[in-house]
PDB file of C-alpha atoms in Angstrom:
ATOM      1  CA  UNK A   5       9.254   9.672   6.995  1.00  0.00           C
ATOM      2  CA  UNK A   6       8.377   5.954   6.673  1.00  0.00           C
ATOM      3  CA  UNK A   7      11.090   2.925   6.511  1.00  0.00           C
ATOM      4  CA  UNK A   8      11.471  -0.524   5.448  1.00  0.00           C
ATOM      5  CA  UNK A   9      14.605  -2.719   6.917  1.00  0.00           C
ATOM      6  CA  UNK A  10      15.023  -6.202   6.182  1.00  0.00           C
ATOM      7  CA  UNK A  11      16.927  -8.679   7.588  1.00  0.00           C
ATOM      8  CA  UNK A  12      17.601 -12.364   7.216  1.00  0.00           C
ATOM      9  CA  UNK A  13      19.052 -12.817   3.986  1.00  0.00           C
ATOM     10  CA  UNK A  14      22.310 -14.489   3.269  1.00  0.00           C
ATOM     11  CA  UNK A  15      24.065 -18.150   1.574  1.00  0.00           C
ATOM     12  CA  UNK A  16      22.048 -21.097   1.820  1.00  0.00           C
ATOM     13  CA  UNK A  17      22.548 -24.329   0.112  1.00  0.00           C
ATOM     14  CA  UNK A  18      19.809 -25.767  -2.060  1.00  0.00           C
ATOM     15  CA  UNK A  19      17.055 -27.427  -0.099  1.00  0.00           C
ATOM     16  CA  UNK A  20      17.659 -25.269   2.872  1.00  0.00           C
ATOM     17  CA  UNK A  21      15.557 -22.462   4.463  1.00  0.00           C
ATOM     18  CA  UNK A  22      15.589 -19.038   5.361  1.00  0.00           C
ATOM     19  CA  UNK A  23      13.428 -16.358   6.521  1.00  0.00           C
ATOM     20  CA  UNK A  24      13.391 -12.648   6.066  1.00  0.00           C
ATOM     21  CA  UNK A  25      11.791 -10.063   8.295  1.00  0.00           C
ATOM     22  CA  UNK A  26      10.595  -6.329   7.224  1.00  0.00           C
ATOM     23  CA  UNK A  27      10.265  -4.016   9.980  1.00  0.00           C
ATOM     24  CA  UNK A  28       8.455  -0.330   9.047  1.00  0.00           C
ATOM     25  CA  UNK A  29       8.855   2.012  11.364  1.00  0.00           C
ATOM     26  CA  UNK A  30       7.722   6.116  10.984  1.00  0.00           C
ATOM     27  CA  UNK A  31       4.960   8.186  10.887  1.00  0.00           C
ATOM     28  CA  UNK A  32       2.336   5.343   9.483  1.00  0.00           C
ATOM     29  CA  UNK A  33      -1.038   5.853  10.277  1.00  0.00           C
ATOM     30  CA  UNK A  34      -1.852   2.140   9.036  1.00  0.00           C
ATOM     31  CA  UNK A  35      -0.450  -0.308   6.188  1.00  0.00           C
ATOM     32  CA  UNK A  36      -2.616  -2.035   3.488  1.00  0.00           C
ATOM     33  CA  UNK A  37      -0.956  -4.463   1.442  1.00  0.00           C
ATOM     34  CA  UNK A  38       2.514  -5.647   2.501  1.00  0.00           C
ATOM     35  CA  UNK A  39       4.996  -8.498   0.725  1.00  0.00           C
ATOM     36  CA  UNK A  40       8.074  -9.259  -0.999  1.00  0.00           C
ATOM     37  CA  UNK A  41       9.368  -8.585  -4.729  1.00  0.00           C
ATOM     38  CA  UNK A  42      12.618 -10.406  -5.819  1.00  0.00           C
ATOM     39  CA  UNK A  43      15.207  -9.511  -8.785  1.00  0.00           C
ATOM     40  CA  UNK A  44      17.459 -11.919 -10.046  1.00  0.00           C
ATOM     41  CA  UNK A  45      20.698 -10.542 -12.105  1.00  0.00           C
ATOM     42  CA  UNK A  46      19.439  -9.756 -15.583  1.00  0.00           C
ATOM     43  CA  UNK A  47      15.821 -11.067 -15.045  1.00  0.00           C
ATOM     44  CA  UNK A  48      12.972  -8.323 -14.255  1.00  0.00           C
ATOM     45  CA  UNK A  49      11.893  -8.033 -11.079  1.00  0.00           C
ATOM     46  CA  UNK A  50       8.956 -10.319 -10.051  1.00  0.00           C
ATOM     47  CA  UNK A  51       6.129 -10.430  -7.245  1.00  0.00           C
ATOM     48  CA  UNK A  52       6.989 -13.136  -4.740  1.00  0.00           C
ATOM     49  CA  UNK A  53       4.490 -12.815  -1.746  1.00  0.00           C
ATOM     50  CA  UNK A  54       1.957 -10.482  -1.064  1.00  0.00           C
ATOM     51  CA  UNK A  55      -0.175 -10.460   2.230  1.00  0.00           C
ATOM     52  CA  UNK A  56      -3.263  -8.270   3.057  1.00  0.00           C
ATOM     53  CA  UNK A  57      -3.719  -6.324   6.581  1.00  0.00           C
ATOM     54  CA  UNK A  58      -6.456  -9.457   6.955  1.00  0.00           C
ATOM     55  CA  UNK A  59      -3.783 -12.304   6.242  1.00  0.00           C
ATOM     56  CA  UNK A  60      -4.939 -13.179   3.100  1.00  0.00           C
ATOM     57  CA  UNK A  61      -2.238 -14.279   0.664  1.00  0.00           C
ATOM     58  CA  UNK A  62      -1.204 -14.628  -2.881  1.00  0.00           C
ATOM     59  CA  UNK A  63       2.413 -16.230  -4.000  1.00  0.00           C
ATOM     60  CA  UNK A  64       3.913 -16.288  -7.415  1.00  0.00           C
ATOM     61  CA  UNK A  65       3.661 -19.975  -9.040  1.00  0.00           C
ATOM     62  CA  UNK A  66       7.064 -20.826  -8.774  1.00  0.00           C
ATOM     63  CA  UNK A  67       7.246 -20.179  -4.661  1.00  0.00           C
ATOM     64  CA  UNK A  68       4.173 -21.972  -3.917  1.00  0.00           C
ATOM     65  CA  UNK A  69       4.109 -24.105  -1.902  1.00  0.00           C
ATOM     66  CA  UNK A  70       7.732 -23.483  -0.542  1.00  0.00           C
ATOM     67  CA  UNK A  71       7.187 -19.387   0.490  1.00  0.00           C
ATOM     68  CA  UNK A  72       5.115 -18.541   3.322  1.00  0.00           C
ATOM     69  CA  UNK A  73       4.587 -14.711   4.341  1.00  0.00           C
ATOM     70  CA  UNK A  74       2.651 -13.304   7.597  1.00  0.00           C
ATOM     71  CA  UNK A  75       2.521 -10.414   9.417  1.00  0.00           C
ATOM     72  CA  UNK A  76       2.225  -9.120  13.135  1.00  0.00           C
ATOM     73  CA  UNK A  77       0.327  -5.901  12.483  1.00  0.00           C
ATOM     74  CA  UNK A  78       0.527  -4.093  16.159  1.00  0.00           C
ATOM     75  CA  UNK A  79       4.327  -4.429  15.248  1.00  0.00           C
ATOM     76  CA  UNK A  80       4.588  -3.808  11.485  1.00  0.00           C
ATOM     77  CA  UNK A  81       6.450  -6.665  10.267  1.00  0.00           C
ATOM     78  CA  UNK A  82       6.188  -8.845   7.575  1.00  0.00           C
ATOM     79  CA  UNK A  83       8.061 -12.010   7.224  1.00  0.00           C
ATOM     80  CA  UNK A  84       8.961 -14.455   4.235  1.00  0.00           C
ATOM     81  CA  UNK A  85       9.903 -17.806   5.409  1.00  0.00           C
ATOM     82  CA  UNK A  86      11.550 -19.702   2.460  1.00  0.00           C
ATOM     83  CA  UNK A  87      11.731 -23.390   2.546  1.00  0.00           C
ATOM     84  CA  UNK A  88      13.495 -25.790   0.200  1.00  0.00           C
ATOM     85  CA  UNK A  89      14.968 -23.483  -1.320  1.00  0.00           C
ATOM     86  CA  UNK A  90      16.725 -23.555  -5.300  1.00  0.00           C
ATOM     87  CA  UNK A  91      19.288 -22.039  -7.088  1.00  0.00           C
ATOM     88  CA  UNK A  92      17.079 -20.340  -9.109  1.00  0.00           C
ATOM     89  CA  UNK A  93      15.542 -18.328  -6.074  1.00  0.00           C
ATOM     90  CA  UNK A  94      19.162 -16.540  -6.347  1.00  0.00           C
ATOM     91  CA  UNK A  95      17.834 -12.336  -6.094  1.00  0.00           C
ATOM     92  CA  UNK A  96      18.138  -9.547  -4.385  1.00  0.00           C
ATOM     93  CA  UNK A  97      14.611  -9.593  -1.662  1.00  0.00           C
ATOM     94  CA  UNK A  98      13.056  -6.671  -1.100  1.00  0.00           C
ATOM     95  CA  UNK A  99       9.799  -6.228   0.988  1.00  0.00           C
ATOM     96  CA  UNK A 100       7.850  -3.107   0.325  1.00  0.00           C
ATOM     97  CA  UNK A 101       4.127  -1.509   2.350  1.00  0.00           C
ATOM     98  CA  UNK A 102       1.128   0.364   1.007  1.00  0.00           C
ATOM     99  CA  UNK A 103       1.111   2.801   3.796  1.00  0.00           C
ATOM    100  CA  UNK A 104      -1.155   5.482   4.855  1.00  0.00           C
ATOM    101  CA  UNK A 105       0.091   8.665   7.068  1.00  0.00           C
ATOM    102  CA  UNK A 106      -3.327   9.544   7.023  1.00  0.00           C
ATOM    103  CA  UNK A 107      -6.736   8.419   5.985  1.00  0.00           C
ATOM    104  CA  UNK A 108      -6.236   9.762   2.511  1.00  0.00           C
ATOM    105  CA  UNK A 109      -2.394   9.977   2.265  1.00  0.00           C
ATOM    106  CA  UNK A 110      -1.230   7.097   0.758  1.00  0.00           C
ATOM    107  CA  UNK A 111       2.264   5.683  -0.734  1.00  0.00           C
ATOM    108  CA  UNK A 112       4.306   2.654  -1.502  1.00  0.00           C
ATOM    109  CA  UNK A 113       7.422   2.217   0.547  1.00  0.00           C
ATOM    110  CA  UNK A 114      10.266  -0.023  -0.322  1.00  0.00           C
ATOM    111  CA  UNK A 115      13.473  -1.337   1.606  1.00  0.00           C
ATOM    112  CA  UNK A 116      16.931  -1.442   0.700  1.00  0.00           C
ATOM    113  CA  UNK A 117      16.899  -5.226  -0.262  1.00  0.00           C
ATOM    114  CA  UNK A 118      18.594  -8.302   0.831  1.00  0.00           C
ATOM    115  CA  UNK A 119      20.565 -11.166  -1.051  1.00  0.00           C
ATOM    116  CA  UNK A 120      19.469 -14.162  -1.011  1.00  0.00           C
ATOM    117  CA  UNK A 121      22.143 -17.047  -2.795  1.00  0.00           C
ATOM    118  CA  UNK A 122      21.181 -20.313  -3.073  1.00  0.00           C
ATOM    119  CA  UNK A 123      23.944 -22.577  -3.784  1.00  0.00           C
ATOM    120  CA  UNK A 124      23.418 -25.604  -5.757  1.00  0.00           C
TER     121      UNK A 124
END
């Protein structure tokens, strides 16, 4: 069994920061690709940060810039540290992990999610 748990989230006022942390934890023989999705009420849910096992990074267009994502490896976590932050960064964060149990067993693993509210 493999798990995701975030933390961090919570009520921030526009132009403030934040950062969320994504520990895995289980049987996980190694993790590929970790990062962060986001889902606002009533908008689909969008690719924020993504992060390779080598650091390498991509961001969505409207967090560049402002989002920053790393990772300790030896401890599986992932972090999103959020700065100026905007109303319309409002969702629900949720990190997920490409994670292997074995060489060849592979799956995606998601966490619960945690709000993020930006007030204006």
């Amino acid at each position: 069994q493999v798990q995701l748990v975030e933390s961090g989230g919570g009520l921030v006022q526009a132009g403030g920061s934040l950062r969320l942390s994504c520990a895995a934890s289980g049987s996980i023989f190694r993790i590929g690709v970790m990062g962060w999705y986001r889902q606002a009420p009533g908008k689909e849910r969008e690719v924020v940060a993504r992060i390779t096992s080598g650091g390498n990074t991509n961001y969505a267009d409207s967090v560049k810039g402002r989002f920053t994502t790393s990772r300790d490896n030896a401890k599986k976590l992932v972090y999103l540290q959020m700065n100026n932050l905007k109303p319309e960064d409002t969702a629900v964060y949720s990190c997920y992990a490409d994670v292997y149990r074995s060489t060849y067993n592979r799956n995606d693993y998601w966490g619960q999610g945690t709000q993020v509210t930006v007030s204006s």
